[in-house]
Amino acid sequence: MTYDTYEPSAAAGPAEPDVTGQGPWRVLVEYSNRGDLKPPTVVQVGKTEHAERGVALEAALRACREFNPPDPAFEQSRQVYRDGPDGFLVVLEGAMSTFHMSVRIVSPLGPPTTAQ
């Protein structure tokens, strides 16, 4: 397999500020909704706040093994992959199809904003 690669130019702008050490952390789970239901993608942010990033990552890893999305209905196997420094990709093999979900830790960068 070959994939296109992105080559950043030397004239790239400044990077985003480093916020990796900020908390509190919460576990976020993103998965496809059952069949043709709306919305097609569901994002659930956990209510538990973790002051330490490592503790939040442990909670996210537990969610990878324990959270049951609506699909597949008859799960046959589950494989967890590290997906960057703050998350995991979970591949769920069903009896007839393969599904996936993303589990990661997030930290709000400010209070919620409302639409204008």
Short mmCIF file of N, CA and C in Angstrom, two decimals:
data_model
loop_
_atom_site.label_atom_id
_atom_site.label_comp_id
_atom_site.label_asym_id
_atom_site.label_seq_id
_atom_site.Cartn_x
_atom_site.Cartn_y
_atom_site.Cartn_z
N MET A 1 0.83 -1.17 0.00
CA MET A 1 0.00 0.00 0.00
C MET A 1 0.87 1.24 0.00
N THR A 2 0.43 2.25 -0.71
CA THR A 2 1.11 3.53 -0.66
C THR A 2 0.11 4.60 -0.28
N TYR A 3 0.61 5.61 0.39
CA TYR A 3 -0.23 6.71 0.84
C TYR A 3 0.43 8.02 0.44
N ASP A 4 -0.39 9.01 0.13
CA ASP A 4 0.14 10.35 -0.09
C ASP A 4 0.69 10.86 1.23
N THR A 5 1.74 11.66 1.15
CA THR A 5 2.30 12.23 2.37
C THR A 5 2.22 13.74 2.31
N TYR A 6 2.08 14.34 3.45
CA TYR A 6 2.03 15.79 3.56
C TYR A 6 3.41 16.29 3.91
N GLU A 7 3.91 17.22 3.12
CA GLU A 7 5.21 17.82 3.37
C GLU A 7 5.00 19.28 3.73
N PRO A 8 5.17 19.65 4.99
CA PRO A 8 4.97 21.06 5.35
C PRO A 8 6.04 21.93 4.72
N SER A 9 5.65 23.13 4.31
CA SER A 9 6.62 24.03 3.68
C SER A 9 7.48 24.68 4.75
N ALA A 10 8.63 25.18 4.33
CA ALA A 10 9.54 25.84 5.27
C ALA A 10 8.95 27.16 5.76
N ALA A 11 7.95 27.68 5.05
CA ALA A 11 7.35 28.96 5.41
C ALA A 11 6.11 28.80 6.30
N ALA A 12 6.01 27.67 6.96
CA ALA A 12 4.84 27.44 7.82
C ALA A 12 4.80 28.45 8.95
N GLY A 13 3.60 28.78 9.39
CA GLY A 13 3.41 29.75 10.47
C GLY A 13 3.79 29.15 11.81
N PRO A 14 3.66 29.94 12.86
CA PRO A 14 4.01 29.45 14.20
C PRO A 14 3.07 28.33 14.64
N ALA A 15 3.61 27.44 15.42
CA ALA A 15 2.83 26.31 15.92
C ALA A 15 1.88 26.78 17.00
N GLU A 16 0.86 25.97 17.25
CA GLU A 16 -0.07 26.26 18.34
C GLU A 16 0.68 26.19 19.67
N PRO A 17 0.24 26.94 20.67
CA PRO A 17 0.92 26.85 21.96
C PRO A 17 0.80 25.45 22.55
N ASP A 18 1.81 25.06 23.29
CA ASP A 18 1.82 23.73 23.90
C ASP A 18 0.89 23.73 25.11
N VAL A 19 -0.17 22.92 25.02
CA VAL A 19 -1.14 22.85 26.12
C VAL A 19 -1.22 21.43 26.67
N THR A 20 -0.22 20.60 26.41
CA THR A 20 -0.28 19.19 26.79
C THR A 20 -0.31 18.97 28.29
N GLY A 21 0.20 19.92 29.06
CA GLY A 21 0.23 19.72 30.50
C GLY A 21 -1.00 20.23 31.23
N GLN A 22 -1.96 20.76 30.50
CA GLN A 22 -3.14 21.36 31.12
C GLN A 22 -4.17 20.31 31.48
N GLY A 23 -4.94 20.57 32.47
CA GLY A 23 -6.05 19.73 32.89
C GLY A 23 -7.19 20.64 33.27
N PRO A 24 -8.26 20.16 33.78
CA PRO A 24 -8.54 18.76 34.07
C PRO A 24 -8.83 17.98 32.79
N TRP A 25 -8.63 16.68 32.86
CA TRP A 25 -8.80 15.79 31.72
C TRP A 25 -10.10 15.02 31.84
N ARG A 26 -10.72 14.75 30.69
CA ARG A 26 -11.91 13.91 30.62
C ARG A 26 -11.72 12.90 29.50
N VAL A 27 -12.43 11.78 29.60
CA VAL A 27 -12.38 10.76 28.56
C VAL A 27 -13.47 11.06 27.53
N LEU A 28 -13.11 11.03 26.26
CA LEU A 28 -14.04 11.25 25.16
C LEU A 28 -14.12 9.97 24.33
N VAL A 29 -15.33 9.54 23.99
CA VAL A 29 -15.54 8.37 23.15
C VAL A 29 -16.33 8.82 21.92
N GLU A 30 -15.83 8.50 20.74
CA GLU A 30 -16.48 8.86 19.48
C GLU A 30 -16.72 7.59 18.67
N TYR A 31 -17.97 7.41 18.20
CA TYR A 31 -18.31 6.19 17.46
C TYR A 31 -19.45 6.47 16.49
N SER A 32 -19.65 5.55 15.56
CA SER A 32 -20.74 5.66 14.60
C SER A 32 -22.05 5.26 15.25
N ASN A 33 -23.09 6.01 14.95
CA ASN A 33 -24.41 5.70 15.47
C ASN A 33 -24.97 4.49 14.75
N ARG A 34 -25.89 3.81 15.36
CA ARG A 34 -26.48 2.59 14.79
C ARG A 34 -27.15 2.89 13.44
N GLY A 35 -26.72 2.15 12.42
CA GLY A 35 -27.36 2.22 11.11
C GLY A 35 -27.55 3.62 10.56
N ASP A 36 -28.80 3.94 10.21
CA ASP A 36 -29.09 5.23 9.59
C ASP A 36 -29.62 6.26 10.59
N LEU A 37 -29.43 6.03 11.88
CA LEU A 37 -29.88 6.98 12.88
C LEU A 37 -29.11 8.28 12.78
N LYS A 38 -29.71 9.34 13.22
CA LYS A 38 -29.07 10.64 13.23
C LYS A 38 -28.80 11.03 14.68
N PRO A 39 -27.71 11.66 14.99
CA PRO A 39 -26.60 12.01 14.12
C PRO A 39 -25.79 10.78 13.75
N PRO A 40 -25.07 10.82 12.61
CA PRO A 40 -24.31 9.64 12.19
C PRO A 40 -23.13 9.32 13.10
N THR A 41 -22.58 10.33 13.76
CA THR A 41 -21.47 10.12 14.69
C THR A 41 -21.87 10.64 16.06
N VAL A 42 -21.55 9.88 17.09
CA VAL A 42 -21.87 10.27 18.46
C VAL A 42 -20.56 10.54 19.20
N VAL A 43 -20.52 11.64 19.91
CA VAL A 43 -19.37 11.99 20.75
C VAL A 43 -19.87 12.09 22.18
N GLN A 44 -19.27 11.30 23.06
CA GLN A 44 -19.63 11.34 24.48
C GLN A 44 -18.40 11.76 25.28
N VAL A 45 -18.56 12.82 26.05
CA VAL A 45 -17.49 13.29 26.92
C VAL A 45 -17.85 12.89 28.34
N GLY A 46 -16.95 12.16 28.99
CA GLY A 46 -17.20 11.70 30.35
C GLY A 46 -17.36 12.85 31.33
N LYS A 47 -18.10 12.62 32.39
CA LYS A 47 -18.33 13.65 33.40
C LYS A 47 -17.22 13.70 34.44
N THR A 48 -16.48 12.60 34.60
CA THR A 48 -15.42 12.55 35.60
C THR A 48 -14.22 13.36 35.13
N GLU A 49 -13.75 14.27 35.97
CA GLU A 49 -12.55 15.05 35.66
C GLU A 49 -11.36 14.44 36.38
N HIS A 50 -10.25 14.33 35.66
CA HIS A 50 -9.01 13.77 36.20
C HIS A 50 -7.97 14.88 36.23
N ALA A 51 -7.40 15.13 37.38
CA ALA A 51 -6.39 16.18 37.52
C ALA A 51 -5.08 15.78 36.85
N GLU A 52 -4.78 14.48 36.82
CA GLU A 52 -3.52 14.01 36.26
C GLU A 52 -3.75 13.33 34.92
N ARG A 53 -2.91 13.65 33.95
CA ARG A 53 -3.01 13.09 32.61
C ARG A 53 -2.89 11.58 32.62
N GLY A 54 -1.96 11.03 33.39
CA GLY A 54 -1.76 9.58 33.45
C GLY A 54 -2.98 8.84 33.95
N VAL A 55 -3.64 9.40 34.95
CA VAL A 55 -4.86 8.78 35.49
C VAL A 55 -5.96 8.82 34.43
N ALA A 56 -6.05 9.92 33.69
CA ALA A 56 -7.04 10.03 32.62
C ALA A 56 -6.77 9.01 31.52
N LEU A 57 -5.50 8.80 31.17
CA LEU A 57 -5.16 7.80 30.15
C LEU A 57 -5.54 6.40 30.61
N GLU A 58 -5.35 6.10 31.89
CA GLU A 58 -5.76 4.79 32.42
C GLU A 58 -7.28 4.62 32.31
N ALA A 59 -8.03 5.69 32.59
CA ALA A 59 -9.48 5.64 32.46
C ALA A 59 -9.89 5.46 31.00
N ALA A 60 -9.17 6.10 30.08
CA ALA A 60 -9.46 5.95 28.65
C ALA A 60 -9.20 4.52 28.20
N LEU A 61 -8.12 3.93 28.67
CA LEU A 61 -7.82 2.55 28.31
C LEU A 61 -8.88 1.59 28.85
N ARG A 62 -9.37 1.85 30.06
CA ARG A 62 -10.49 1.05 30.59
C ARG A 62 -11.72 1.19 29.70
N ALA A 63 -11.99 2.41 29.26
CA ALA A 63 -13.15 2.64 28.38
C ALA A 63 -12.99 1.87 27.07
N CYS A 64 -11.76 1.75 26.57
CA CYS A 64 -11.51 0.98 25.34
C CYS A 64 -11.98 -0.46 25.50
N ARG A 65 -11.82 -0.99 26.68
CA ARG A 65 -12.15 -2.40 26.92
C ARG A 65 -13.58 -2.60 27.40
N GLU A 66 -14.18 -1.56 28.02
CA GLU A 66 -15.48 -1.73 28.66
C GLU A 66 -16.65 -1.07 27.93
N PHE A 67 -16.40 0.01 27.18
CA PHE A 67 -17.49 0.73 26.53
C PHE A 67 -18.05 -0.11 25.38
N ASN A 68 -19.37 -0.20 25.31
CA ASN A 68 -20.03 -0.97 24.26
C ASN A 68 -20.86 -0.07 23.36
N PRO A 69 -20.33 0.31 22.19
CA PRO A 69 -21.11 1.11 21.26
C PRO A 69 -22.25 0.27 20.68
N PRO A 70 -23.23 0.89 20.01
CA PRO A 70 -24.37 0.13 19.50
C PRO A 70 -24.00 -0.90 18.43
N ASP A 71 -22.93 -0.67 17.70
CA ASP A 71 -22.48 -1.64 16.69
C ASP A 71 -21.07 -2.08 17.01
N PRO A 72 -20.71 -3.30 16.78
CA PRO A 72 -21.53 -4.38 16.23
C PRO A 72 -22.46 -4.97 17.29
N ALA A 73 -23.57 -5.50 16.82
CA ALA A 73 -24.54 -6.11 17.73
C ALA A 73 -23.97 -7.37 18.37
N PHE A 74 -23.20 -8.13 17.60
CA PHE A 74 -22.62 -9.38 18.11
C PHE A 74 -21.10 -9.31 17.98
N GLU A 75 -20.47 -8.66 18.95
CA GLU A 75 -19.02 -8.46 18.91
C GLU A 75 -18.29 -9.80 19.02
N GLN A 76 -17.34 -10.01 18.10
CA GLN A 76 -16.53 -11.23 18.10
C GLN A 76 -15.15 -10.98 18.71
N SER A 77 -14.59 -9.80 18.42
CA SER A 77 -13.27 -9.47 18.97
C SER A 77 -13.10 -7.96 19.02
N ARG A 78 -12.09 -7.55 19.80
CA ARG A 78 -11.82 -6.13 20.00
C ARG A 78 -10.31 -5.96 20.06
N GLN A 79 -9.76 -5.07 19.24
CA GLN A 79 -8.33 -4.79 19.24
C GLN A 79 -8.12 -3.31 19.54
N VAL A 80 -7.24 -3.01 20.49
CA VAL A 80 -6.97 -1.63 20.89
C VAL A 80 -5.59 -1.23 20.37
N TYR A 81 -5.52 -0.04 19.74
CA TYR A 81 -4.27 0.50 19.22
C TYR A 81 -4.02 1.87 19.84
N ARG A 82 -2.77 2.16 20.12
CA ARG A 82 -2.40 3.52 20.55
C ARG A 82 -2.57 4.42 19.34
N ASP A 83 -3.20 5.59 19.53
CA ASP A 83 -3.43 6.53 18.44
C ASP A 83 -2.97 7.91 18.89
N GLY A 84 -1.68 8.13 18.84
CA GLY A 84 -1.12 9.39 19.31
C GLY A 84 -0.91 9.37 20.82
N PRO A 85 -0.45 10.47 21.36
CA PRO A 85 -0.11 10.50 22.78
C PRO A 85 -1.32 10.52 23.71
N ASP A 86 -2.50 10.88 23.19
CA ASP A 86 -3.66 11.06 24.07
C ASP A 86 -4.84 10.17 23.74
N GLY A 87 -4.64 9.13 22.92
CA GLY A 87 -5.83 8.36 22.58
C GLY A 87 -5.56 6.98 22.03
N PHE A 88 -6.68 6.32 21.73
CA PHE A 88 -6.66 4.94 21.27
C PHE A 88 -7.69 4.75 20.16
N LEU A 89 -7.40 3.84 19.26
CA LEU A 89 -8.34 3.41 18.23
C LEU A 89 -8.74 1.99 18.59
N VAL A 90 -10.05 1.73 18.61
CA VAL A 90 -10.56 0.41 18.96
C VAL A 90 -11.26 -0.16 17.74
N VAL A 91 -10.79 -1.31 17.25
CA VAL A 91 -11.41 -1.99 16.11
C VAL A 91 -12.25 -3.13 16.65
N LEU A 92 -13.53 -3.11 16.31
CA LEU A 92 -14.50 -4.09 16.80
C LEU A 92 -14.95 -4.97 15.64
N GLU A 93 -14.64 -6.24 15.73
CA GLU A 93 -15.07 -7.20 14.71
C GLU A 93 -16.42 -7.77 15.11
N GLY A 94 -17.39 -7.61 14.24
CA GLY A 94 -18.71 -8.19 14.48
C GLY A 94 -18.87 -9.46 13.69
N ALA A 95 -20.02 -10.08 13.80
CA ALA A 95 -20.29 -11.32 13.07
C ALA A 95 -20.30 -11.07 11.56
N MET A 96 -20.72 -9.85 11.15
CA MET A 96 -20.85 -9.58 9.71
C MET A 96 -20.08 -8.35 9.25
N SER A 97 -19.67 -7.47 10.16
CA SER A 97 -19.01 -6.22 9.78
C SER A 97 -17.97 -5.82 10.81
N THR A 98 -17.10 -4.89 10.40
CA THR A 98 -16.08 -4.33 11.28
C THR A 98 -16.43 -2.87 11.57
N PHE A 99 -16.29 -2.47 12.82
CA PHE A 99 -16.57 -1.11 13.24
C PHE A 99 -15.37 -0.60 14.02
N HIS A 100 -15.36 0.70 14.29
CA HIS A 100 -14.28 1.26 15.11
C HIS A 100 -14.82 2.39 15.97
N MET A 101 -14.08 2.70 17.01
CA MET A 101 -14.38 3.87 17.84
C MET A 101 -13.06 4.49 18.27
N SER A 102 -13.11 5.75 18.58
CA SER A 102 -11.95 6.49 19.03
C SER A 102 -12.16 6.85 20.50
N VAL A 103 -11.15 6.60 21.32
CA VAL A 103 -11.21 6.94 22.74
C VAL A 103 -9.97 7.77 23.04
N ARG A 104 -10.18 8.95 23.59
CA ARG A 104 -9.03 9.81 23.89
C ARG A 104 -9.33 10.69 25.09
N ILE A 105 -8.28 11.34 25.59
CA ILE A 105 -8.49 12.28 26.68
C ILE A 105 -8.46 13.69 26.12
N VAL A 106 -9.29 14.54 26.70
CA VAL A 106 -9.40 15.92 26.24
C VAL A 106 -9.42 16.85 27.45
N SER A 107 -9.04 18.09 27.20
CA SER A 107 -9.06 19.11 28.24
C SER A 107 -9.60 20.39 27.61
N PRO A 108 -10.65 20.98 28.19
CA PRO A 108 -11.22 22.19 27.58
C PRO A 108 -10.22 23.34 27.62
N LEU A 109 -10.22 24.14 26.56
CA LEU A 109 -9.33 25.30 26.49
C LEU A 109 -10.00 26.56 27.02
N GLY A 110 -11.22 26.43 27.48
CA GLY A 110 -11.95 27.57 28.04
C GLY A 110 -13.38 27.16 28.30
N PRO A 111 -14.19 28.09 28.78
CA PRO A 111 -15.60 27.77 29.04
C PRO A 111 -16.34 27.56 27.72
N PRO A 112 -17.47 26.85 27.76
CA PRO A 112 -18.26 26.65 26.54
C PRO A 112 -18.72 27.99 25.98
N THR A 113 -18.80 28.06 24.66
CA THR A 113 -19.31 29.26 24.01
C THR A 113 -20.67 28.95 23.41
N THR A 114 -21.48 29.97 23.24
CA THR A 114 -22.80 29.79 22.64
C THR A 114 -22.80 30.36 21.23
N ALA A 115 -23.65 29.79 20.38
CA ALA A 115 -23.76 30.26 19.00
C ALA A 115 -24.35 31.66 18.97
N GLN A 116 -23.90 32.47 18.07
CA GLN A 116 -24.39 33.84 17.94
C GLN A 116 -25.61 33.90 17.07
#
